[in-house]
mmCIF file of C-alpha atoms in Angstrom:
data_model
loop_
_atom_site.group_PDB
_atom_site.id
_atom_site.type_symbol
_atom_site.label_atom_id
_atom_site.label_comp_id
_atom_site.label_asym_id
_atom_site.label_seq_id
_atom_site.Cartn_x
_atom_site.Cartn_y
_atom_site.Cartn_z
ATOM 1 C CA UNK A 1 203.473 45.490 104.798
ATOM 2 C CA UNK A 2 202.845 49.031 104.065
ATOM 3 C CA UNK A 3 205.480 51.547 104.207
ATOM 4 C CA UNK A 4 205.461 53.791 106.898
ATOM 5 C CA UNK A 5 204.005 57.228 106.383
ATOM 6 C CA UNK A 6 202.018 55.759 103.495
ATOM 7 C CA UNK A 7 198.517 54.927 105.354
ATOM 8 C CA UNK A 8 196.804 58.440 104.983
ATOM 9 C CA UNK A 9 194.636 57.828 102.231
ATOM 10 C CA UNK A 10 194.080 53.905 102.718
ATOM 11 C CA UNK A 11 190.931 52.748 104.168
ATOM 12 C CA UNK A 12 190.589 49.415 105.404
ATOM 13 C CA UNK A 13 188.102 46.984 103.281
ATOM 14 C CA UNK A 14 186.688 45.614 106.487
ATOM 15 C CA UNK A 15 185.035 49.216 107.530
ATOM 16 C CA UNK A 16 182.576 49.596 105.166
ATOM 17 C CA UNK A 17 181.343 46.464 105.134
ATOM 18 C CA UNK A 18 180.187 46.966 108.829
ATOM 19 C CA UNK A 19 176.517 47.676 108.849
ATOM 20 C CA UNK A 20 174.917 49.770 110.965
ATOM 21 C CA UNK A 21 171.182 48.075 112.524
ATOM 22 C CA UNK A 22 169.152 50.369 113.200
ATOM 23 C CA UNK A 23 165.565 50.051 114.457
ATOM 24 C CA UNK A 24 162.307 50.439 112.404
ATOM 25 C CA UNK A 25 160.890 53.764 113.627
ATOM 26 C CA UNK A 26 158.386 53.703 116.104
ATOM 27 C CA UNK A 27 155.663 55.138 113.248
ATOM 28 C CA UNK A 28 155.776 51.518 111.301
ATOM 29 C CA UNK A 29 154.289 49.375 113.475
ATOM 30 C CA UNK A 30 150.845 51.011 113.826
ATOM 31 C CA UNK A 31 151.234 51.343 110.052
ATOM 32 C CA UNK A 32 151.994 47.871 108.981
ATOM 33 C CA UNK A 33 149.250 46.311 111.429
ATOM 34 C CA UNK A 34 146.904 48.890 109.840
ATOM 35 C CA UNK A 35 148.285 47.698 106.339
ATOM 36 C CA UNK A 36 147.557 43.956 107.330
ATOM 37 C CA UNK A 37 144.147 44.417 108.773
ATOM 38 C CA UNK A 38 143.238 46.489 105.398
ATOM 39 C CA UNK A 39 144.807 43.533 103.336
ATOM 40 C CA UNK A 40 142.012 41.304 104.748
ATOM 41 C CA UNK A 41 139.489 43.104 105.400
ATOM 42 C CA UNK A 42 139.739 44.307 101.660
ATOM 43 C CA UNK A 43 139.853 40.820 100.277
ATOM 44 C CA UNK A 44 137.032 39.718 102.461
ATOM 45 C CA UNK A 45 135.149 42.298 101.019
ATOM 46 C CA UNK A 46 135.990 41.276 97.882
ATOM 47 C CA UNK A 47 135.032 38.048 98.353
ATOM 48 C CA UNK A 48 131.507 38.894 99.756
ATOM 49 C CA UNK A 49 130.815 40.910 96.727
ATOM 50 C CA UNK A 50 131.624 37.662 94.605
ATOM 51 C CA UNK A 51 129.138 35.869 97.062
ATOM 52 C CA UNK A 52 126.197 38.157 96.852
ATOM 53 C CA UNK A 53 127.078 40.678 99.205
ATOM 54 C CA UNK A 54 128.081 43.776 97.270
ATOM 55 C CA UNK A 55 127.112 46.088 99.236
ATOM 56 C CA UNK A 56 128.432 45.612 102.779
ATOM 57 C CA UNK A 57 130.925 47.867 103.810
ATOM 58 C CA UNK A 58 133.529 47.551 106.974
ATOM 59 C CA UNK A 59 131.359 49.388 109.113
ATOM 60 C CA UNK A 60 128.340 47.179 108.199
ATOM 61 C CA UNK A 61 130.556 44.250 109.392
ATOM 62 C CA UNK A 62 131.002 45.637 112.867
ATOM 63 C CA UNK A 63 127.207 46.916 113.234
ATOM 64 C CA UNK A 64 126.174 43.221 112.293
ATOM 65 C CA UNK A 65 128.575 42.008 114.844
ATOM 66 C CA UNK A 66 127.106 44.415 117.517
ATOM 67 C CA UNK A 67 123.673 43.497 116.877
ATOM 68 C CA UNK A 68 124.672 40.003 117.445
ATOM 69 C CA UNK A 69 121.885 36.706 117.157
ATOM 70 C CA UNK A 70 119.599 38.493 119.833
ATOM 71 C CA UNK A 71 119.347 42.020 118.541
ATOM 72 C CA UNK A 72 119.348 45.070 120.253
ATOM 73 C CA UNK A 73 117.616 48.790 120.511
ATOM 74 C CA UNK A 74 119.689 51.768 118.469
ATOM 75 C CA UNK A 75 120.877 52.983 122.345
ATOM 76 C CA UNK A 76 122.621 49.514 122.563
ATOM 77 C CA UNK A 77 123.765 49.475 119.442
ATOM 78 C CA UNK A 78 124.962 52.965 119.860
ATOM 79 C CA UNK A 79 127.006 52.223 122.888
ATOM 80 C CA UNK A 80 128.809 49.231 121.492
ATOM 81 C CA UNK A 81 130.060 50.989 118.330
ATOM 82 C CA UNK A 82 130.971 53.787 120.111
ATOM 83 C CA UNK A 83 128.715 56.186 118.394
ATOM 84 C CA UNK A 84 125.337 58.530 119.272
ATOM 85 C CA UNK A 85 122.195 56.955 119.028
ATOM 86 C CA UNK A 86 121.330 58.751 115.925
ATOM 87 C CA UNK A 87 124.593 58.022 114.238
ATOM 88 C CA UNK A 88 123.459 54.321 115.125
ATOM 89 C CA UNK A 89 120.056 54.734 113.823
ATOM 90 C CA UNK A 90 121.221 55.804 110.167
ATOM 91 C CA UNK A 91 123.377 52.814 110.337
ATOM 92 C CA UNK A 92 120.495 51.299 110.475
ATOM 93 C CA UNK A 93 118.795 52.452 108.074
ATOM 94 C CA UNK A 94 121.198 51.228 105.993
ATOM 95 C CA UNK A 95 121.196 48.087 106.879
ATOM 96 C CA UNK A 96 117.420 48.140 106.564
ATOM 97 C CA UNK A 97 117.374 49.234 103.089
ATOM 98 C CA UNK A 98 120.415 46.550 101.924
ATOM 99 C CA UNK A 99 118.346 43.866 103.407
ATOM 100 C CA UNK A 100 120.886 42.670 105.990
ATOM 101 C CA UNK A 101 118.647 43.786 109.154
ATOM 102 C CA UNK A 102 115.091 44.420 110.476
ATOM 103 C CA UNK A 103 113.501 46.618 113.512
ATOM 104 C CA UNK A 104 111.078 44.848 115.206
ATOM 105 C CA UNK A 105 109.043 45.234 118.399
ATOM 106 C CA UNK A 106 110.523 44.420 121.529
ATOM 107 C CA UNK A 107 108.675 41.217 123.265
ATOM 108 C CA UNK A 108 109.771 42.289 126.998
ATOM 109 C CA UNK A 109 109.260 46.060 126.534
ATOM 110 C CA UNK A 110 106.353 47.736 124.458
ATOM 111 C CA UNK A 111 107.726 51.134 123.866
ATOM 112 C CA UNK A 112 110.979 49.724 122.357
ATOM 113 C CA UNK A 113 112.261 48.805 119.184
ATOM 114 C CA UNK A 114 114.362 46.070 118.336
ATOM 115 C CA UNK A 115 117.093 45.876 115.767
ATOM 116 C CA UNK A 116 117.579 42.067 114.601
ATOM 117 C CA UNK A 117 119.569 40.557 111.474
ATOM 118 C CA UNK A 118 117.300 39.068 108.622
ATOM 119 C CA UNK A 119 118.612 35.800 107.079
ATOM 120 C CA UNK A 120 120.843 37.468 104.467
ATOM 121 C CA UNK A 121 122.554 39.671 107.386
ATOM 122 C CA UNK A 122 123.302 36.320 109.294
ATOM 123 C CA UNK A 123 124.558 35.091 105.730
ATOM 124 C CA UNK A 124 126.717 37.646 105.223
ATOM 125 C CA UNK A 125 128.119 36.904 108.973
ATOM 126 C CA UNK A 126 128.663 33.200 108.269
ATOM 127 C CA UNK A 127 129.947 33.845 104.374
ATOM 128 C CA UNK A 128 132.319 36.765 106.339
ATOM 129 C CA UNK A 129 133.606 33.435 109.132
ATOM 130 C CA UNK A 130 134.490 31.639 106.477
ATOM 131 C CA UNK A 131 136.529 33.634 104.444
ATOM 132 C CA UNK A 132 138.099 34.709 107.709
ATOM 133 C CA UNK A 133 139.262 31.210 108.356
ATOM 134 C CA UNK A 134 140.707 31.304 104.425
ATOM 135 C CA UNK A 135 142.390 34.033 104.276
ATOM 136 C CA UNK A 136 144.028 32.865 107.800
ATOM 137 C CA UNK A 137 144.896 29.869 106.151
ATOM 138 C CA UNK A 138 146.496 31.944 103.003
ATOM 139 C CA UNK A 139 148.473 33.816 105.448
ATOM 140 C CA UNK A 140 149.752 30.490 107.804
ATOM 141 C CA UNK A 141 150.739 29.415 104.286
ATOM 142 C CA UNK A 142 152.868 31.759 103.414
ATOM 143 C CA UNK A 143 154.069 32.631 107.272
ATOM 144 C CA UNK A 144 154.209 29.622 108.068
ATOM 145 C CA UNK A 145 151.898 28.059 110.925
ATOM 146 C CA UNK A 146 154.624 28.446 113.732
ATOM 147 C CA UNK A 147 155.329 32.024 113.160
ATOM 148 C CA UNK A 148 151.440 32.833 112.434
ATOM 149 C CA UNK A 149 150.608 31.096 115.727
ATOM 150 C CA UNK A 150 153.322 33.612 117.689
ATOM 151 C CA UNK A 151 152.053 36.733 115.731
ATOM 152 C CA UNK A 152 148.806 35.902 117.167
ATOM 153 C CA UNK A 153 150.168 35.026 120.399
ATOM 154 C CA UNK A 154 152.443 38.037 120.608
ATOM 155 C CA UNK A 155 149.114 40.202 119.439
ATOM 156 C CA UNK A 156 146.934 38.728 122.040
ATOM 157 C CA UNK A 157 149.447 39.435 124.933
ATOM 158 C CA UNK A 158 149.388 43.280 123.687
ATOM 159 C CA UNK A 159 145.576 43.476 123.225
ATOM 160 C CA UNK A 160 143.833 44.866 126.053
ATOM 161 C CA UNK A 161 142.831 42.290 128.591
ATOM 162 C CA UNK A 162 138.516 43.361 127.639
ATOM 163 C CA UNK A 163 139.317 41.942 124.561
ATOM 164 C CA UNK A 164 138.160 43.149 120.891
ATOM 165 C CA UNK A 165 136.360 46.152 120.704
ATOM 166 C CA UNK A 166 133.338 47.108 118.010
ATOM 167 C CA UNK A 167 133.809 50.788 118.048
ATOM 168 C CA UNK A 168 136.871 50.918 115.494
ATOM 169 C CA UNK A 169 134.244 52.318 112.388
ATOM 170 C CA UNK A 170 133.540 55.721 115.064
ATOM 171 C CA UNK A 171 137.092 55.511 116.930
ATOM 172 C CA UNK A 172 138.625 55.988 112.890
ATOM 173 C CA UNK A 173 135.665 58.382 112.027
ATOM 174 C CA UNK A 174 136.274 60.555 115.118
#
């Protein structure tokens, strides 16, 4: 028992071990799902290069992806990355030059060109799945597969309901 007049200057123990939660600011979400997409999409990249594919970039990912297995013209292709038809063109040309795709003419339209992956583009595509599914695996390891399974879950219920867009290369560039 403390004497009276005597508890001025004495600070209970118990107070400062009471910690204050506070919440992440609203800034470090965004910035942590950016930093998690750029961890895999770096090592994928990384990979590819070790597979033959030293040259494709992000953006060459999602063109490839927008082409898809049937091809399409450089207006197509425009609209699903979310860019002009010019910007799509020189992306293109790119992919041209590396090998990855090919224009060609249209079979159901004369006047029209046709943008369509060459066997190394749909390479890089199926090389690209793969190390997808291992660097999913790498990260169920070390989440664990419950808690991967409701990041995903929890992800999906937050995406918009149309689902994955192309147009991330412009909607970053713009």
């Amino acid at each position: 028992m403390r004497p009276p007049g005597k508890l001025d200057n004495v600070v209970d123990e118990k107070v400062n071990q009471v910690v204050e939660l506070r919440k992440p600011p609203g800034f470090e979400l965004p910035l942590l799902l950016f930093a998690g997409f750029r961890a895999i999409i770096d090592r994928l990249h990384a990979e590819l290069a070790e597979q033959g594919h030293p040259d494709v970039r992000p953006a060459h990912g999602f063109a490839m992806q927008a082409i898809g297995i049937t091809g399409a013209s450089a207006s197509e292709l425009g609209r699903r990355l979310g860019v002009s038809k010019q910007a799509a063109g020189k992306t293109v040309d790119r992919l041209v030059a590396l090998g990855y795709a090919e224009r060609v003419d249209d079979a159901g339209d004369a006047r029209r060109k046709l943008v369509r992956l060459t066997p190394r583009g749909i390479d890089s595509l199926a090389r690209s799945a793969a190390i997808f599914d291992k660097l999913r695996a790498e990260w169920e390891e070390a989440l664990g597969a419950q808690r991967l399974q409701q990041v995903e879950s929890a992800l999906r219920t937050l995406a918009p309901a149309e689902g994955v867009r192309l147009d991330a290369a412009s909607w970053f560039g713009g």
